[in-house]
Coordinates of C-alpha atoms in Angstrom, one line a residue:
X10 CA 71.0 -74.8 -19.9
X11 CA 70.5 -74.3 -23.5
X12 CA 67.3 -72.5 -23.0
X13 CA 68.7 -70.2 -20.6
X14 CA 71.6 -69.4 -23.3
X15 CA 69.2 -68.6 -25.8
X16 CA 67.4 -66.1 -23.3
X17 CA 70.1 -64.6 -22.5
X18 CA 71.8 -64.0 -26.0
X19 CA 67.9 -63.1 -26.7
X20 CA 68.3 -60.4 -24.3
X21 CA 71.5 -59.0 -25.3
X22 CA 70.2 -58.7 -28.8
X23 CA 66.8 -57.3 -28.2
X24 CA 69.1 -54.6 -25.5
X25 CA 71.9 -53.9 -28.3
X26 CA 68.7 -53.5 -30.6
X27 CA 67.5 -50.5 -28.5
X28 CA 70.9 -48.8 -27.4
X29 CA 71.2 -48.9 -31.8
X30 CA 67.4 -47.3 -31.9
X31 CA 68.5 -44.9 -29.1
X32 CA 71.7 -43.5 -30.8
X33 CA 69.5 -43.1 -34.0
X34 CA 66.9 -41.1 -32.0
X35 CA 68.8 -39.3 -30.4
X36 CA 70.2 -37.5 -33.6
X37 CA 66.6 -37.2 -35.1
X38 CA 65.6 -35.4 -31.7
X39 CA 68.3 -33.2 -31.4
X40 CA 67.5 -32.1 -35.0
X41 CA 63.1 -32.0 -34.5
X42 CA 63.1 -30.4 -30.8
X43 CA 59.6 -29.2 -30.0
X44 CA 59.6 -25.6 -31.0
X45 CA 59.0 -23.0 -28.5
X46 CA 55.8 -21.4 -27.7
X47 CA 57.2 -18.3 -28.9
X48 CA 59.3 -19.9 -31.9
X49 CA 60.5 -16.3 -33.8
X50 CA 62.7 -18.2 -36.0
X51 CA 60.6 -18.2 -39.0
X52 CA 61.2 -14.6 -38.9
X53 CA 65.3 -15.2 -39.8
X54 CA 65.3 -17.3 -42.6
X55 CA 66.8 -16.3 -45.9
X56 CA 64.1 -14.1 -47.2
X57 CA 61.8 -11.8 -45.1
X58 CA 59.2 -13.4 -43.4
X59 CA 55.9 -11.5 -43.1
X60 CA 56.0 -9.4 -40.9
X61 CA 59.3 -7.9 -42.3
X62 CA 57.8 -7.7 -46.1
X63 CA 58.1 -3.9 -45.9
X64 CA 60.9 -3.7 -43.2
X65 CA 63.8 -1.6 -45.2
X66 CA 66.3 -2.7 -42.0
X67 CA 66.1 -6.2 -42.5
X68 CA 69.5 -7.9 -44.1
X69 CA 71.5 -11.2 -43.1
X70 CA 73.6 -8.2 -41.0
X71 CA 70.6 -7.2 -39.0
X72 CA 69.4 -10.4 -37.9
X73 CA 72.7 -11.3 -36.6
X74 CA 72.5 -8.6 -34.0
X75 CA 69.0 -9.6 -33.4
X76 CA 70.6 -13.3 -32.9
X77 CA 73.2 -11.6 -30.5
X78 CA 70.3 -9.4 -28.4
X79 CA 69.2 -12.6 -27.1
X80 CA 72.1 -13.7 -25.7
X81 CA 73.9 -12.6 -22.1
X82 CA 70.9 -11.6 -19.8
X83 CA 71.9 -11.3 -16.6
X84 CA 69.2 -13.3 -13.3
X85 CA 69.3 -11.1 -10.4
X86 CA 68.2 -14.0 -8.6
X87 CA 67.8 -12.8 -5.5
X88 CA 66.1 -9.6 -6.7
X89 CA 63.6 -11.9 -8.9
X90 CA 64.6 -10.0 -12.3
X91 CA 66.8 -9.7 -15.3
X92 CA 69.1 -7.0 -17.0
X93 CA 71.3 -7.5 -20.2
X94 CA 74.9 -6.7 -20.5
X95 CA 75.7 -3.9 -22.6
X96 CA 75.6 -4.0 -26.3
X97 CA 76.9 -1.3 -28.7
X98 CA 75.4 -2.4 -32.2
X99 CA 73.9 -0.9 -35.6
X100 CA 70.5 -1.6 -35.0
X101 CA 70.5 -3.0 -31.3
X102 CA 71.7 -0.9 -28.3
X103 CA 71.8 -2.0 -24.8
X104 CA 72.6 0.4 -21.7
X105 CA 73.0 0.4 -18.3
X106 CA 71.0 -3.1 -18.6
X107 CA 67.9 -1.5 -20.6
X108 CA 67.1 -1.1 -24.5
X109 CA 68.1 1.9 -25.2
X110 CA 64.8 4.3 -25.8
X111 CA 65.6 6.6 -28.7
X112 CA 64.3 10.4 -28.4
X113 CA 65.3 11.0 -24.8
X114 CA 65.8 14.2 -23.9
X115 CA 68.1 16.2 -21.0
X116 CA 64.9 18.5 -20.5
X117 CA 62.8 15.7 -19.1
X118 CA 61.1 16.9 -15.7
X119 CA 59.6 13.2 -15.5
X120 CA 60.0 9.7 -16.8
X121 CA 57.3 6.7 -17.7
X122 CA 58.8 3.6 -17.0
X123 CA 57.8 0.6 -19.4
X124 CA 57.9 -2.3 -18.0
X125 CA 56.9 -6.1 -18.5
X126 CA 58.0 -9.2 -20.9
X127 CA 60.1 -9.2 -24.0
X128 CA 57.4 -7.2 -26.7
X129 CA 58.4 -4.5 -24.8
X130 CA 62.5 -5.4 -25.5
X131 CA 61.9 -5.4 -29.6
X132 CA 64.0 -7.8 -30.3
X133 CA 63.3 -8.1 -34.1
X134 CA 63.6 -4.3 -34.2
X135 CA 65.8 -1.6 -34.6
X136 CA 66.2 0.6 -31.7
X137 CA 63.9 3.5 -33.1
X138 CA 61.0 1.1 -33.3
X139 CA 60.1 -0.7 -30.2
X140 CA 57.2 0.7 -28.4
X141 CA 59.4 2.6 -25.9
X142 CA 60.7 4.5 -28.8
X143 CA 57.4 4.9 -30.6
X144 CA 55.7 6.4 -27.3
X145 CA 59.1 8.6 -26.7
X146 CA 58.2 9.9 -30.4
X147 CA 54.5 10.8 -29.2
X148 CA 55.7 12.3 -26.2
X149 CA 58.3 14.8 -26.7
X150 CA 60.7 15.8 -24.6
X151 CA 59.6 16.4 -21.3
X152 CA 59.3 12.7 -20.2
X153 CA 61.8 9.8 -21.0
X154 CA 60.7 6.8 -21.4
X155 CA 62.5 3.8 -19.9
X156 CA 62.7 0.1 -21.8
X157 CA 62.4 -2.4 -18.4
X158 CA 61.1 -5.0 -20.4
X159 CA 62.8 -8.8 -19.7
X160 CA 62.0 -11.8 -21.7
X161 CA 59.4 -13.9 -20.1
X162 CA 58.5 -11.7 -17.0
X163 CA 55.6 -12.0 -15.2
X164 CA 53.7 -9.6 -13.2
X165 CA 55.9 -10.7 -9.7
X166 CA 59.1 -9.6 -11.5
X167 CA 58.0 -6.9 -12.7
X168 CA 56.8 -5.5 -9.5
X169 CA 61.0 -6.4 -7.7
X170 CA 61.9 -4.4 -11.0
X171 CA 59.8 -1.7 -9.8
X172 CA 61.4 -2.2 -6.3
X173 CA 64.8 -1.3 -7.9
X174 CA 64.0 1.9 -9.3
X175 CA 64.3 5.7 -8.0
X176 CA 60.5 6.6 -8.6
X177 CA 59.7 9.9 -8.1
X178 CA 56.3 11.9 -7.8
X179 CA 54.7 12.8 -11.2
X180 CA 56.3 9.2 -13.1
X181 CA 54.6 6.8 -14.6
X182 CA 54.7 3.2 -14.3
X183 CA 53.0 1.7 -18.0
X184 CA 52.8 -2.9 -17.3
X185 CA 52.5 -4.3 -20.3
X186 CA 50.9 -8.2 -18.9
X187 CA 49.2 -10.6 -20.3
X188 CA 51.4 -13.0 -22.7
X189 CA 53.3 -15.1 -19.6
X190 CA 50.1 -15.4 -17.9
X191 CA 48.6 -17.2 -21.0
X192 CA 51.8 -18.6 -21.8
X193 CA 51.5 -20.2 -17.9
X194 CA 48.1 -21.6 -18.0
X195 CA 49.6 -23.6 -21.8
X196 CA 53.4 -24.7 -19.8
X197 CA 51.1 -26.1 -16.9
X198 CA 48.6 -28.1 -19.4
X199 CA 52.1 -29.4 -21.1
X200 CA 53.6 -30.4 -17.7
X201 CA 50.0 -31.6 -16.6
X202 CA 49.6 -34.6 -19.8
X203 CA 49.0 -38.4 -18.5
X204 CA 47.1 -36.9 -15.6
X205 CA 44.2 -39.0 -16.8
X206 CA 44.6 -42.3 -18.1
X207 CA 42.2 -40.8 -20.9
X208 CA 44.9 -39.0 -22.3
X209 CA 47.0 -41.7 -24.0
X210 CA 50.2 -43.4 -23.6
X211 CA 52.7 -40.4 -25.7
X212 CA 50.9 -38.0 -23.0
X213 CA 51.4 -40.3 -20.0
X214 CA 54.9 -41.3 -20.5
X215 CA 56.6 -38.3 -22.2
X216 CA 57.8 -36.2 -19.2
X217 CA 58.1 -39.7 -17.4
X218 CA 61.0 -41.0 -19.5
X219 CA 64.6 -40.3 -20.9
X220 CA 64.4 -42.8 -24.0
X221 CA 64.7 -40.7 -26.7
X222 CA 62.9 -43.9 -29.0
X223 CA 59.8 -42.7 -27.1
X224 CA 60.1 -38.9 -27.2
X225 CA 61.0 -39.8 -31.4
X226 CA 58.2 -42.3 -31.3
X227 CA 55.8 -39.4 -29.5
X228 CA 57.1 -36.6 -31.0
X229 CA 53.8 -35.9 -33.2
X230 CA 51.8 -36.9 -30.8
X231 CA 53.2 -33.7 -28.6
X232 CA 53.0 -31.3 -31.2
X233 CA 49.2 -31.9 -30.6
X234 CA 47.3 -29.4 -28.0
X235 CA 47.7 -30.6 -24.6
X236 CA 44.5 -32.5 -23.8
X237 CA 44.1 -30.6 -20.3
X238 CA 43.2 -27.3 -22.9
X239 CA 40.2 -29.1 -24.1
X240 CA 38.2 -30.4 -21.0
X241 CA 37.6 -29.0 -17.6
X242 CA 41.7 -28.4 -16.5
X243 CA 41.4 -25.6 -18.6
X244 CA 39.3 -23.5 -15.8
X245 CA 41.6 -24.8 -13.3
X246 CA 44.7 -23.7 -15.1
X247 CA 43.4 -20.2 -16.0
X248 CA 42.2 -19.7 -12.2
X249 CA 45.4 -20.7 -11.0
X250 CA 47.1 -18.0 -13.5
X251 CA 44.7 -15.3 -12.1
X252 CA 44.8 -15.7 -8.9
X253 CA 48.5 -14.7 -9.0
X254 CA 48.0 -12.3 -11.7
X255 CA 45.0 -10.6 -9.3
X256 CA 47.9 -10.7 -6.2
X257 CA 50.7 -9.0 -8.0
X258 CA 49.1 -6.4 -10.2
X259 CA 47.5 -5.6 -6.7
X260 CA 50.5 -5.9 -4.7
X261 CA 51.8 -3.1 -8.1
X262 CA 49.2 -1.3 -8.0
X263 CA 49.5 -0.8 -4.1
X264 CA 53.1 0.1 -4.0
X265 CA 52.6 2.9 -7.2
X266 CA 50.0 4.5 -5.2
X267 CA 52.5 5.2 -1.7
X268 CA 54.9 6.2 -4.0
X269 CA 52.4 8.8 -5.7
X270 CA 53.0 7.6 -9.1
X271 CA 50.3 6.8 -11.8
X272 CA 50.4 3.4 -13.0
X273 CA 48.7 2.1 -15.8
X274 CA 47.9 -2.0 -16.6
X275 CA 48.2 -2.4 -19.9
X276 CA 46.8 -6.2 -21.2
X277 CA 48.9 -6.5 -24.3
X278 CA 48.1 -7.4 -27.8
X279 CA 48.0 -11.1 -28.9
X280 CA 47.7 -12.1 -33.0
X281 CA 44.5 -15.1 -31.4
X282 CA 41.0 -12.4 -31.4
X283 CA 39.7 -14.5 -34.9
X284 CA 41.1 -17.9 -36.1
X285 CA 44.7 -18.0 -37.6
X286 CA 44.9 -18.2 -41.5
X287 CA 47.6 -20.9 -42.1
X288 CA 49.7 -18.2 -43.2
X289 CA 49.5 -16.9 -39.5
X290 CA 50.1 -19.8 -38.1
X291 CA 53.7 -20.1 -40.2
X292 CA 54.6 -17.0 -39.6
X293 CA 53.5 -17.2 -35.9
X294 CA 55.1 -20.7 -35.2
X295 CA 53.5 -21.4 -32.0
X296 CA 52.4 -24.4 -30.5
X297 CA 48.7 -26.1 -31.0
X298 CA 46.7 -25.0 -28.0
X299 CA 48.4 -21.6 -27.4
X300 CA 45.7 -19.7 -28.3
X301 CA 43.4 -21.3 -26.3
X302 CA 45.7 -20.9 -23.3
X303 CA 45.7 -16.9 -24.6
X304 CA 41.4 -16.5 -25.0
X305 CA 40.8 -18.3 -21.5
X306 CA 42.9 -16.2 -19.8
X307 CA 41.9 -12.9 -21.9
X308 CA 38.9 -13.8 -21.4
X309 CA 39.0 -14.3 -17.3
X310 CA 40.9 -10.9 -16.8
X311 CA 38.6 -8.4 -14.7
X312 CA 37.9 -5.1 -16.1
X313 CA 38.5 -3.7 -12.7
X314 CA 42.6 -5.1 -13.0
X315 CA 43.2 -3.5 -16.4
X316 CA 43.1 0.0 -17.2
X317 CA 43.9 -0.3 -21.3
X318 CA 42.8 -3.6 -23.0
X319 CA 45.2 -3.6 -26.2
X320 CA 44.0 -7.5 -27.1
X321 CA 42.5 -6.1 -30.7
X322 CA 44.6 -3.1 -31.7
X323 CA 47.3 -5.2 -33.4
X324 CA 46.4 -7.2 -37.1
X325 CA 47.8 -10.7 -37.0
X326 CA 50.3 -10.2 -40.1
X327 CA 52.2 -8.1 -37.7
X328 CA 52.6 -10.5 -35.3
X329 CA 56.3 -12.4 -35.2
X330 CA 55.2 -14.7 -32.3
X331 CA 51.9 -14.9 -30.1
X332 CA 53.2 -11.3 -28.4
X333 CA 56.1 -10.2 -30.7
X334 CA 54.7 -7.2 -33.1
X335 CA 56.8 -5.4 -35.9
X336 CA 57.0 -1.4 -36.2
X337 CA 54.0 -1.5 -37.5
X338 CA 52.4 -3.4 -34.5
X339 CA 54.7 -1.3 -31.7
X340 CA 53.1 2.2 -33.7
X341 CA 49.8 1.2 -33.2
X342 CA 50.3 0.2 -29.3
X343 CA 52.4 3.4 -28.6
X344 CA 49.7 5.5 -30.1
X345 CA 46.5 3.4 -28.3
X346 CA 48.4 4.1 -24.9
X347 CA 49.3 7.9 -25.9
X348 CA 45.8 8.6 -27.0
X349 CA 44.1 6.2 -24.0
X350 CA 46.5 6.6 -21.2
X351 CA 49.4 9.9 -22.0
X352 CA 46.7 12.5 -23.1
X353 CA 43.9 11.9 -20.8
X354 CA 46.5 12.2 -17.6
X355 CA 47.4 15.2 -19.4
X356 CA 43.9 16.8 -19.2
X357 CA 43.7 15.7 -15.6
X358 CA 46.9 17.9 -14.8
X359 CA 45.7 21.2 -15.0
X360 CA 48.4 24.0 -16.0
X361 CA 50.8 20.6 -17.4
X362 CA 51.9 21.7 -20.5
X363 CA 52.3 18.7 -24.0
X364 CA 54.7 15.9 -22.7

C-alpha cells in the first residue's frame, strides 16, 4: 500500500513538474518562433538595415505603412488567388486589389500584365519603385503596366489570375517564377524531417508533438538545414517542384498563345549565385538550407521553360529577403526585361512605334 502511495504521489510530482516546464516553454516559444523563410523584419528595426542605407523614404512613418501593406489580402478561394483591399497611403497605394503602378497613362493602346509572387508587390517600397513602376518608367506611355503580384503565388495561381483578366491582342503577360518553387522544395524537406531514423530524435518528433518542452528543447536543433537538403531527398524534392512548375507554365504558356498574347517567363533574381557574407545572411534572415532549396531548383529549370533568366542580375546587398530586392534591385530587373524582353518585341513589330 505504501509503495503504491509513493508511486502515485511520484507521479503527481514528476506530472506537476512538466505542466510547470510546459508553462515556462511556452512563453520562451512564443517569444523565439522559428523565423520565416522570408523573415524581412531585419529590415524594420530602428536604424536602416542594408538594403535601405541610401533609401531617402525610409522613417519609423514609412515602415508603418509597409507593416499595414501586409495586412487584409483577400483568398479568392475558389478562383485559386488573392487581391488586397484598398489602401490610400503616403508611400503605399492599393487599387481595385492591385499595387498601384505609377506612370500610367490614358493613351495606352496596350497593357503588360506583371504577374507572380510578392517581389513583384514591393512591399518595402514606395509606390514609384517596385518593378511595375520601374518598367512603366522604361516604357512610356503607350502600355500600362499592371501590379498582379500576390504574396506567395505559384505558377498555378498565377495562371486562375490570368483567367480573370480581359486580355486583349497585342498585351503582354511578364511571370515573374521561381522563389515559391524553391521555397517548396525547402517547406517539403522541413515537413519531411524524422523520415529516416538517421535524422535524430529533434527531427523525428518535432512535427509529431504539441509539448512545447520539446519544440524549446529542439528549437536549435530546427534552425539547422533540414537533413533531407543534404542527401538524396533533395532530387526528389526538386523533381516534384518541377514537375508542377513544367505543367503550369505549360498550361500558361498554352492559354497566352489562344489568346494571341506574348508571354514572357521570367525566373526571378535570388541574393544565393556565390556564398552569403554573414552580413548577407543578417540582413537576409532566412533559414539554413534555403539556398540550397533555391540552386537545386535554379539549377533543374529547362532553358526551353524560361525565356529571361534574371538569377544573376541582382547584388546580394540589395536583397531584403531570398526574393525581396530594394529600388535598386527592382531598377536593375525593370531594365534586364526592357532591354531583353520590351525592345526586342519592339523590333519584331514592324511600323510599332517606342512603347
Amino acid at each position: 500500500m505504501k509503495r503504491a502511495i509513493r508511486l502515485f504521489l511520484t507521479f503527481v510530482v514528476a506530472l506537476a513538474a512538466y505542466a510547470l516546464a510546459e508553462y515556462q516553454a511556452v512563453h520562451w516559444v512564443v517569444e523565439h518562433p522559428l523565423p520565416e523563410i522570408t523573415d524581412i523584419q531585419i529590415a524594420f528595426g530602428d536604424v536602416p538595415s542594408t538594403p535601405y542605407r541610401d533609401s531617402a523614404y525610409w522613417s519609423p512613418a514609412f515602415l508603418d505603412e509597409v507593416r499595414v501593406s501586409f495586412q487584409d489580402w483577400i483568398w479568392h478561394g475558389n478562383d485559386n488567388y488573392m487581391t488586397r483591399s484598398d489602401m490610400a497611403g503616403k508611400w503605399i497605394n492599393f487599387r481595385d486589389g492591385i499595387r498601384v503602378t505609377r506612370g500610367q497613362s490614358k493613351d495606352a493602346t496596350r497593357t503588360i500584365w506583371m504577374i507572380g509572387n510578392s517581389a513583384l508587390i514591393g512591399h518595402e517600397l514606395p509606390d514609384q519603385y517596385t518593378i511595375p513602376s520601374q518598367l512603366q518608367a522604361l516604357v512610356g506611355t503607350q502600355a500600362n503596366v499592371v501590379n498582379l503580384g500576390m504574396a506567395g503565388a505559384n505558377t498555378s495561381q498565377a495562371l486562375a489570375r490570368l483567367h480573370s483578366l480581359d486580355l486583349h491582342k497585342g498585351d503582354i503577360v511578364l511571370l515573374m517564377s521561381g522563389a515559391p518553387e524553391s521555397t517548396d522544395i525547402f517547406f517539403e524537406a522541413d515537413r519531411q524531417r524524422g523520415a529516416k531514423l538517421s535524422d535524430g530524435l529533434c527531427n523525428l518528433i518535432y512535427w509529431r508533438t504539441k509539448s512545447f518542452v520539446v519544440q524549446w528543447a529542439c528549437h536549435d536543433t530546427m534552425l539547422q538545414t533540414p537533413p533531407g537538403l543534404l542527401d538524396e531527398r533533395l532530387q526528389a524534392y526538386t523533381a516534384e517542384s518541377l514537375e508542377f512548375y513544367t505543367r503550369t507554365v505549360t498550361q500558361i504558356a498554352a492559354y497566352t498563345h489562344d489568346k494571341d498574347v506574348t508571354f514572357v517567363n521570367i525566373l526571378q533574381p535570388h541574393p544565393y549565385r556565390e556564398s552569403l557574407s554573414p552580413d548577407d545572411v543578417i540582413n537576409i534572415g532566412h533559414r539554413a538550407g534555403v539556398e540550397i532549396a533555391f540552386r537545386s531548383f535554379y539549377a533543374s529549370v529547362p532553358a526551353k521553360l524560361v525565356t529571361l533568366n534574371l538569377a544573376d542580375v541582382v547584388p546580394s546587398t540589395y536583397f531584403f529577403n531570398s526574393a525581396h530586392v530594394n529600388e535598386h534591385g527592382t531598377a536593375l530587373i525593370a531594365k534586364a526585361i526592357y532591354d531583353m524582353a520590351i525592345m526586342p518585341l519592339q523590333r519584331r513589330e514592324l511600323g510599332q512605334s517606342e512603347f
